[in-house]
XYZ file of N, CA and C in Angstrom:
666
model
N 107.023 91.381 83.937
C 107.845 92.570 84.582
C 108.088 92.161 85.823
N 109.405 92.358 86.005
C 109.796 92.471 87.368
C 109.719 93.932 88.684
N 109.193 93.460 89.708
C 109.444 94.571 90.840
C 110.160 94.139 91.694
N 111.113 94.733 92.396
C 112.265 93.964 93.392
C 112.360 94.643 94.238
N 112.338 93.937 95.614
C 112.106 94.339 96.816
C 113.466 94.059 97.623
N 113.701 95.698 98.218
C 115.010 95.738 99.005
C 114.379 95.712 100.454
N 115.019 95.258 101.671
C 114.649 95.286 102.835
C 114.347 96.602 103.191
N 113.537 96.639 103.411
C 112.398 98.014 104.087
C 111.856 99.097 102.587
N 111.726 97.736 101.792
C 110.476 98.297 100.336
C 109.272 98.217 100.820
N 108.440 99.620 100.656
C 106.663 99.191 100.717
C 106.021 99.378 99.942
N 106.090 99.452 98.808
C 105.055 99.508 97.527
C 105.217 98.548 96.977
N 106.404 97.318 97.089
C 106.665 96.680 96.173
C 105.394 95.564 95.697
N 104.119 95.676 96.598
C 103.333 95.098 96.265
C 102.289 95.613 95.610
N 102.472 96.870 96.154
C 101.799 97.935 95.022
C 101.903 97.687 93.882
N 103.560 97.987 94.079
C 103.538 98.187 91.774
C 103.227 96.692 91.477
N 103.418 95.643 92.235
C 102.917 94.152 91.318
C 101.838 94.049 91.306
N 101.064 94.931 91.945
C 99.176 94.651 91.028
C 98.850 95.750 90.921
N 100.106 96.808 90.277
C 99.626 97.942 88.895
C 100.299 97.293 87.981
N 101.217 96.241 87.891
C 101.784 95.373 86.692
C 100.580 94.699 86.348
N 99.823 93.909 87.186
C 98.717 92.755 86.803
C 97.501 93.707 86.488
N 97.554 95.040 86.826
C 96.028 95.482 86.306
C 96.212 95.893 84.942
N 97.493 96.450 85.001
C 97.722 96.725 83.147
C 97.846 95.548 82.447
N 97.912 94.212 82.851
C 97.932 93.034 82.029
C 98.890 92.663 81.591
N 100.117 92.736 82.475
C 101.144 92.372 82.033
C 101.446 90.852 83.505
N 102.547 90.270 83.393
C 102.876 89.412 84.491
C 103.538 89.947 85.649
N 103.510 90.071 86.634
C 103.986 90.675 87.770
C 105.243 89.607 88.054
N 106.461 89.497 88.531
C 107.453 88.697 88.785
C 107.800 89.116 90.232
N 107.693 89.148 91.594
C 108.575 89.205 92.420
C 109.969 88.965 92.055
N 111.004 90.278 92.506
C 112.439 89.939 93.020
C 113.205 89.849 93.836
N 113.632 89.404 94.732
C 114.410 89.821 95.509
C 115.817 90.353 95.411
N 116.468 91.289 96.326
C 117.281 92.181 96.134
C 118.665 91.000 96.189
N 118.722 89.782 97.046
C 119.702 88.537 96.360
C 119.730 87.865 95.636
N 118.722 88.051 94.904
C 118.099 87.024 93.693
C 119.695 86.796 92.535
N 120.159 86.053 92.163
C 121.220 85.655 91.568
C 120.999 86.271 90.019
N 119.412 86.639 89.507
C 119.470 86.639 87.938
C 118.142 87.598 88.505
N 117.755 87.492 86.628
C 116.343 88.935 86.847
C 115.359 87.633 86.295
N 115.609 86.525 86.458
C 114.255 85.494 85.612
C 113.769 86.231 84.506
N 114.799 86.437 83.568
C 114.223 86.863 82.349
C 113.358 88.062 81.778
N 112.940 88.859 83.224
C 111.761 89.601 82.764
C 112.300 90.506 81.917
N 111.550 90.976 81.089
C 111.447 92.251 79.663
C 111.589 93.761 80.484
N 111.418 93.979 81.674
C 111.309 95.284 82.220
C 111.464 94.868 83.531
N 111.794 96.074 84.459
C 112.057 95.892 85.796
C 111.645 97.171 86.396
N 111.175 97.376 87.777
C 110.734 98.465 88.392
C 110.991 98.303 89.969
N 111.945 99.626 89.965
C 112.513 99.544 91.547
C 111.454 100.718 92.363
N 111.035 99.943 92.983
C 109.452 100.497 94.294
C 110.200 101.434 95.163
N 109.080 102.190 95.511
C 109.009 103.125 96.937
C 109.169 102.206 98.204
N 109.802 103.154 98.909
C 110.117 102.692 100.128
C 111.262 103.218 100.887
N 111.700 102.679 102.235
C 112.961 103.442 102.608
C 114.101 102.085 102.400
N 114.372 101.738 101.837
C 115.275 100.069 101.468
C 116.661 101.044 102.546
N 116.711 99.665 103.379
C 117.858 99.658 104.440
C 117.804 100.508 105.236
N 116.231 101.292 105.523
C 115.978 102.435 106.586
C 116.983 103.763 105.999
N 117.342 103.498 104.742
C 117.912 105.473 104.417
C 118.845 105.420 105.519
N 119.401 104.665 105.995
C 120.831 104.608 107.120
C 121.796 105.527 106.552
N 121.922 105.108 105.273
C 123.041 105.805 104.909
C 122.894 107.100 104.070
N 122.331 106.755 103.221
C 121.954 108.287 102.247
C 120.509 107.233 101.660
N 119.593 107.993 101.408
C 118.666 107.276 100.193
C 118.953 106.456 99.142
N 119.285 105.396 99.176
C 119.135 104.282 97.812
C 120.623 104.203 98.073
N 121.548 104.544 98.993
C 122.965 104.461 98.464
C 123.322 102.603 99.106
N 122.571 101.884 99.984
C 122.810 100.546 100.140
C 122.301 99.658 99.364
N 121.041 99.796 98.758
C 120.425 99.569 97.849
C 121.192 99.268 96.269
N 122.019 100.247 96.252
C 122.951 100.087 95.113
C 123.673 99.053 94.414
N 124.375 98.546 96.234
C 124.728 97.649 96.235
C 124.476 96.143 95.910
N 122.992 96.328 95.881
C 122.600 94.851 96.092
C 123.123 93.957 94.845
N 123.104 92.707 94.977
C 123.568 91.818 94.144
C 123.113 92.242 92.996
N 121.660 91.927 93.193
C 120.729 92.350 91.649
C 121.009 93.163 91.149
N 121.182 95.133 91.601
C 121.614 96.059 91.402
C 122.634 95.811 89.785
N 123.734 95.007 89.839
C 124.543 94.474 88.973
C 123.781 94.319 87.604
N 123.208 93.186 87.707
C 122.497 92.605 86.735
C 121.342 93.935 86.110
N 120.445 94.905 86.622
C 119.691 96.043 86.052
C 120.732 96.993 85.661
N 121.752 97.125 85.969
C 122.545 98.450 85.414
C 123.683 97.578 84.354
N 123.325 96.546 84.326
C 123.832 96.335 82.778
C 122.742 95.880 81.964
N 122.046 95.637 82.354
C 120.446 95.239 81.526
C 120.074 96.664 80.633
N 119.957 97.645 81.695
C 119.652 99.354 81.338
C 120.438 99.450 80.374
N 121.556 99.282 80.939
C 122.340 99.973 79.517
C 122.551 98.954 78.242
N 121.993 98.377 78.212
C 121.556 97.513 77.102
C 120.190 97.636 76.403
N 119.353 98.562 76.916
C 118.222 98.506 76.508
C 117.255 98.008 77.472
N 117.082 97.190 78.642
C 115.965 97.046 79.524
C 115.550 98.462 80.121
N 114.014 98.570 79.587
C 113.044 99.463 80.407
C 113.434 99.196 81.656
N 113.858 100.056 82.775
C 113.648 100.641 84.171
C 113.003 101.292 84.864
N 111.858 101.398 85.267
C 111.049 102.657 86.145
C 111.793 102.158 87.486
N 112.236 103.623 88.109
C 112.180 103.921 89.510
C 111.335 104.799 90.298
N 110.503 104.335 91.136
C 109.882 104.947 91.770
C 109.882 105.916 93.181
N 109.937 106.767 93.407
C 110.253 107.182 94.709
C 111.925 106.792 95.468
N 111.786 106.017 96.089
C 113.609 105.730 96.893
C 114.181 104.839 95.756
N 112.936 104.611 94.526
C 113.822 103.615 93.709
C 114.715 104.628 91.849
N 113.670 105.999 92.612
C 114.397 107.023 91.736
C 115.815 107.464 92.568
N 115.522 107.328 93.726
C 116.929 107.256 94.531
C 118.303 106.878 94.149
N 118.082 105.501 94.079
C 118.680 104.102 93.567
C 118.996 104.014 92.188
N 118.596 104.871 91.367
C 119.028 105.396 90.073
C 119.708 105.997 90.083
N 119.747 107.346 90.833
C 120.507 108.303 90.502
C 121.934 107.642 91.273
N 122.091 106.878 92.453
C 122.651 106.143 93.149
C 124.065 105.478 92.223
N 123.262 104.970 91.541
C 123.990 103.738 90.628
C 124.140 105.065 89.038
N 123.839 106.329 89.057
C 124.876 106.669 87.788
C 123.646 106.496 86.753
N 122.600 105.491 86.496
C 121.945 105.304 85.206
C 121.221 106.934 84.837
N 120.573 107.433 86.260
C 120.207 108.693 85.984
C 121.074 109.673 86.546
N 121.154 111.001 85.980
C 121.924 112.048 86.992
C 121.305 112.290 87.674
N 122.215 113.484 89.160
C 121.767 114.318 89.905
C 121.497 113.561 91.032
N 121.238 113.827 91.955
C 120.542 113.677 93.246
C 119.411 114.002 94.407
N 119.201 113.019 94.905
C 117.752 113.541 95.568
C 118.633 114.155 96.859
N 118.125 115.367 97.342
C 118.112 115.815 99.214
C 117.024 116.171 99.938
N 117.135 115.656 100.974
C 116.015 116.310 102.106
C 115.170 117.188 101.341
N 113.639 117.095 101.598
C 113.215 118.105 101.381
C 113.335 119.868 101.788
N 113.120 120.830 101.062
C 113.909 122.156 101.474
C 112.953 122.493 102.867
N 111.934 122.384 103.037
C 111.050 122.074 104.420
C 111.283 121.497 105.964
N 112.169 119.931 105.300
C 112.454 119.206 106.134
C 111.663 118.427 106.666
N 110.723 118.360 105.912
C 109.161 117.860 106.647
C 108.975 116.468 105.229
N 108.523 115.284 106.202
C 107.982 114.620 104.968
C 106.858 114.615 104.596
N 106.168 114.640 103.646
C 105.309 115.471 102.374
C 104.666 113.910 102.055
N 103.135 114.071 102.392
C 101.921 113.075 101.122
C 100.936 113.469 101.234
N 101.126 114.057 99.655
C 99.264 114.565 99.191
C 99.184 113.761 98.169
N 98.456 113.987 97.399
C 97.936 114.127 95.755
C 98.921 115.440 95.179
N 99.539 115.069 93.799
C 100.536 115.956 93.423
C 100.070 115.633 92.153
N 99.881 117.063 91.568
C 99.602 117.207 90.277
C 101.089 117.598 89.531
N 100.829 116.697 88.275
C 101.999 116.660 87.490
C 101.832 117.006 86.117
N 102.887 117.606 85.499
C 102.522 118.088 83.673
C 103.666 116.887 83.060
N 103.312 116.180 81.770
C 104.016 115.474 81.436
C 104.861 116.225 80.404
N 105.775 116.430 80.311
C 106.571 116.737 79.539
C 107.511 116.074 78.210
N 107.665 114.876 78.460
C 107.700 113.936 77.364
C 107.189 112.193 77.747
N 106.793 112.851 76.831
C 105.734 111.391 76.610
C 106.072 110.328 75.138
N 107.742 110.245 75.296
C 107.957 109.157 73.857
C 109.092 108.453 74.622
N 109.124 108.213 75.723
C 109.611 107.342 76.680
C 109.240 106.083 76.800
N 109.802 104.721 77.376
C 108.968 103.479 77.473
C 107.957 103.143 78.271
N 108.413 104.237 79.227
C 106.869 104.381 80.458
C 106.507 105.700 80.170
N 106.199 105.824 79.607
C 105.158 107.905 79.065
C 104.242 107.589 77.819
N 104.805 106.660 76.816
C 104.274 106.815 75.828
C 102.248 106.458 75.213
N 102.091 106.286 76.710
C 100.606 106.567 76.896
C 99.781 107.949 76.848
N 100.561 108.232 77.159
C 100.075 110.228 77.619
C 100.983 110.651 76.246
N 100.248 111.848 76.622
C 100.327 113.021 75.436
C 100.960 114.140 76.220
N 102.165 114.684 75.539
C 102.963 116.065 76.213
C 101.959 117.164 76.547
N 102.436 117.760 77.708
C 101.384 118.953 78.063
C 100.521 118.224 79.166
N 100.319 117.193 79.000
C 99.146 116.424 79.477
C 99.115 116.764 81.523
N 98.426 116.573 82.541
C 98.517 116.725 83.606
C 97.862 115.853 84.239
N 98.134 114.970 85.020
C 97.928 114.093 85.405
C 98.325 114.343 87.606
N 97.482 113.246 88.527
C 97.481 113.307 89.691
C 97.493 112.344 90.055
N 99.077 111.864 90.739
C 99.076 110.767 91.457
C 99.785 110.877 92.871
N 99.871 110.288 93.734
C 100.163 110.298 95.405
C 101.899 111.101 95.191
N 101.875 111.821 96.507
C 103.435 111.743 96.549
C 104.031 111.842 98.030
N 104.938 110.858 98.186
C 105.161 110.668 99.581
C 106.917 110.716 100.058
N 107.052 111.244 100.473
C 108.564 111.303 100.605
C 108.831 112.545 101.189
N 110.486 112.271 101.738
C 111.122 113.549 102.491
C 112.389 113.776 102.010
N 113.016 112.772 101.606
C 114.120 113.130 100.195
C 113.729 113.237 99.326
N 112.801 114.440 98.859
C 112.801 114.083 97.121
C 112.976 115.417 96.548
N 114.170 116.157 97.141
C 114.404 117.586 96.775
C 115.374 117.072 95.047
N 114.937 117.161 93.798
C 116.220 116.745 92.536
C 116.913 117.964 92.721
N 118.168 117.490 92.763
C 119.326 118.506 92.551
C 120.052 118.586 91.268
N 120.661 119.057 90.804
C 122.197 118.343 89.582
C 122.572 120.066 89.631
N 123.794 120.008 89.173
C 124.672 120.835 88.927
C 123.639 122.151 87.469
N 124.320 122.954 86.781
C 123.426 123.548 86.210
C 123.760 123.665 84.483
N 124.966 122.706 84.328
C 125.259 122.234 83.014
C 124.218 121.027 82.677
N 124.473 120.216 83.479
C 123.200 118.862 83.696
C 121.980 119.329 83.596
N 121.379 120.383 84.479
C 119.982 121.000 84.018
C 119.731 121.226 82.917
N 120.459 121.657 82.416
C 120.639 122.448 80.714
C 119.797 121.468 79.936
N 121.395 120.719 80.009
C 121.740 119.352 79.257
C 120.227 118.563 79.129
N 119.267 118.284 80.556
C 118.197 117.704 80.095
C 117.254 118.318 80.107
N 117.155 120.043 80.012
C 116.553 120.313 79.425
C 116.404 120.671 77.974
N 117.593 120.701 77.760
C 117.807 120.847 75.978
C 117.574 119.183 75.105
N 118.061 118.387 75.836
C 117.606 116.776 74.939
C 115.988 116.139 75.643
N 115.125 117.248 76.089
C 114.106 116.315 76.543
C 114.008 115.810 77.327
N 114.996 115.672 78.087
C 114.796 114.208 79.469
C 114.496 113.932 80.558
N 113.323 116.159 80.640
C 112.924 116.082 81.800
C 111.200 115.538 81.679
N 110.487 114.767 81.986
C 109.809 113.736 82.348
C 108.655 114.614 82.436
N 108.388 115.002 84.377
C 107.553 115.341 84.475
C 108.156 116.652 85.281
N 107.142 117.678 85.528
C 107.235 118.608 86.370
C 106.076 118.837 87.426
N 106.385 119.295 88.287
C 105.594 119.460 89.077
C 104.504 120.794 88.996
N 102.682 121.109 88.901
C 102.312 122.077 88.577
C 101.484 122.442 89.831
N 101.016 123.676 89.719
C 100.079 123.783 91.596
C 100.966 123.713 92.739
N 101.837 123.997 92.472
C 103.339 124.214 93.785
C 104.166 122.982 93.753
N 105.148 123.650 93.591
C 106.663 122.782 94.121
C 106.650 121.886 95.819
N 106.352 121.097 95.882
C 106.206 120.274 96.950
C 107.231 119.785 97.830
N 108.672 120.003 97.319
C 109.907 119.989 97.873
C 111.004 120.418 97.558
N 111.212 121.616 96.371
C 112.267 122.555 96.505
C 112.980 121.968 95.190
N 112.337 120.807 94.438
C 113.297 120.465 93.297
C 113.472 121.467 92.526
N 114.865 121.225 92.103
C 115.576 122.237 90.657
C 114.285 122.881 89.529
N 114.087 123.599 89.325
C 113.272 123.550 88.540
C 111.956 122.914 87.850
N 111.362 122.941 89.549
C 110.398 121.821 89.105
C 109.707 120.344 88.997
N 111.123 119.986 88.697
C 111.415 118.814 88.038
C 111.056 117.212 88.993
N 109.862 116.776 88.375
C 109.344 115.764 89.026
C 110.301 114.032 88.914
N 110.809 114.111 87.685
C 110.857 112.451 86.875
C 111.780 112.981 85.710
N 112.701 111.944 85.258
C 113.361 112.430 84.550
C 114.031 110.936 83.661
N 114.580 111.084 82.312
C 114.686 109.972 82.056
C 116.509 109.624 81.256
N 116.810 109.072 81.177
C 118.115 108.951 80.120
C 118.277 109.063 79.271
N 119.535 109.381 78.532
C 118.943 109.092 76.853
C 118.627 108.472 76.077
N 118.191 107.026 76.092
C 117.737 106.561 75.274
C 116.493 106.430 75.849
N 115.774 106.608 76.736
C 114.677 106.861 76.960
C 113.637 105.321 77.393
N 114.793 104.483 78.281
C 114.070 103.568 78.606
C 114.365 103.275 79.823
N 115.126 104.129 80.962
C 115.175 104.405 82.511
C 114.599 105.377 82.299
N 113.560 105.002 83.075
C 112.557 106.531 84.149
C 112.779 106.737 85.750
N 112.913 107.422 86.201
C 112.577 108.128 87.334
C 111.976 108.912 87.966
N 111.469 108.765 88.754
C 110.460 109.946 89.434
C 109.603 109.643 90.802
N 109.312 111.009 91.508
C 109.475 110.548 93.079
C 107.731 110.404 93.075
N 106.620 111.188 92.402
C 105.544 110.264 93.133
C 104.942 109.211 92.434
N 104.219 108.267 93.146
C 103.320 106.841 93.312
C 103.046 106.774 92.257
N 102.807 106.622 90.777
C 101.614 106.264 89.729
C 100.937 104.625 90.631
N 101.908 103.604 90.848
C 101.459 102.920 91.318
C 100.016 102.649 92.286
N 99.791 103.980 92.969
C 98.808 104.390 93.913
C 97.905 104.844 92.942
N 98.030 105.050 91.901
C 96.576 105.465 91.376
C 96.335 105.016 90.257
N 96.185 103.562 90.240
C 96.105 102.958 89.347
C 94.463 101.926 89.092
N 93.818 102.273 90.122
C 92.343 102.237 90.649
C 91.281 103.058 90.841
N 89.631 102.968 90.831
C 88.936 103.904 91.432
C 88.932 103.801 92.839
N 89.209 102.903 93.817
C 88.940 102.769 95.391
C 90.123 102.693 96.174
N 91.039 103.101 95.481
C 92.382 103.458 96.536
C 93.017 104.661 95.647
N 94.088 105.517 96.537
C 94.898 106.196 96.082
C 93.945 107.370 96.095
N 94.124 107.868 94.837
C 93.277 109.166 94.251
C 91.973 109.150 94.176
N 91.393 107.876 93.851
C 90.481 107.426 93.701
C 90.487 107.883 91.719
N 91.559 107.724 91.341
C 91.707 107.998 89.897
C 92.554 106.589 88.879
N 92.803 106.689 87.610
C 93.611 105.697 87.786
C 95.057 106.614 86.197
N 95.132 107.603 86.743
C 96.171 108.793 86.444
C 97.410 107.637 86.266
N 97.868 107.005 87.153
C 98.966 106.226 87.147
C 99.279 104.947 86.160
N 98.001 104.512 85.912
C 98.005 103.294 85.186
C 98.816 103.667 84.354
N 99.006 104.840 83.154
C 99.731 104.701 82.231
C 101.052 104.820 82.048
N 101.561 104.707 83.065
C 103.389 104.615 83.285
C 103.409 102.776 82.782
N 102.089 101.395 83.376
C 102.440 100.320 82.641
C 102.021 99.861 81.951
N 100.965 100.689 81.449
C 100.469 100.193 80.018
C 101.215 100.497 79.055
N 102.168 101.545 79.222
C 103.126 102.207 78.040
C 104.103 100.995 78.128
N 104.737 100.701 79.362
C 105.747 99.570 78.935
C 105.195 98.512 78.697
N 103.867 98.250 78.595
C 103.603 97.434 77.863
C 103.301 97.023 76.535
N 102.666 98.047 76.262
C 102.365 98.300 74.590
C 104.128 98.696 74.408
N 104.820 99.274 74.745
C 106.673 99.146 74.135
C 106.622 97.791 73.638
N 106.444 96.877 74.981
C 107.334 95.417 74.786
C 106.582 94.965 73.895
N 105.199 94.697 73.671
C 104.473 94.207 72.906
C 104.784 94.484 71.366
N 105.111 96.029 71.196
C 105.497 96.341 69.650
C 106.721 95.955 69.218
N 107.633 95.858 70.427
C 109.182 95.754 70.271
C 109.280 94.435 69.185
């Protein structure tokens, strides 16, 4: 499983560790790599790629490796975008909508409860629909937005994967914390599952490990 590092990525090593803890081989990928090194899945980690100087994820979208990620995703390659990675996925239009500045205009960092709405994607099959999990959230551009038609389509097609519970931390429309594409191989979310994979760090729980166990299960059974 490959984890791409962009200039300004902060959580790439955490994501690599989460992959290893789930039992998969973790492959570091650089944003200018000429290929994906034959990985079976890709994680776009959190951070502030290119300092978010233009718009969160807007410059990373044009990194050379992203052409291969986009092509692969359209052919079924599993891709997980976490926080800044989610922002990159919206910039590439692999996922609809956009990420705006938090409605309170402040950076937020806290443990966040989520409800699993869709447990049928490549990245969520280890969970059950309706299950509530707690994983860290840290962002300033985390407010998910889309037009009403897109939001209605996401709802009708079961493509809202996670919702915030116990309070909306950033003003995301319809409490959306994560979504998927129609095929279920591309998932993006703002909270950080890679920070909730072992008892000694993060939330002190392992609620985030299911993301990486899910994709491993998917790949092994394919």
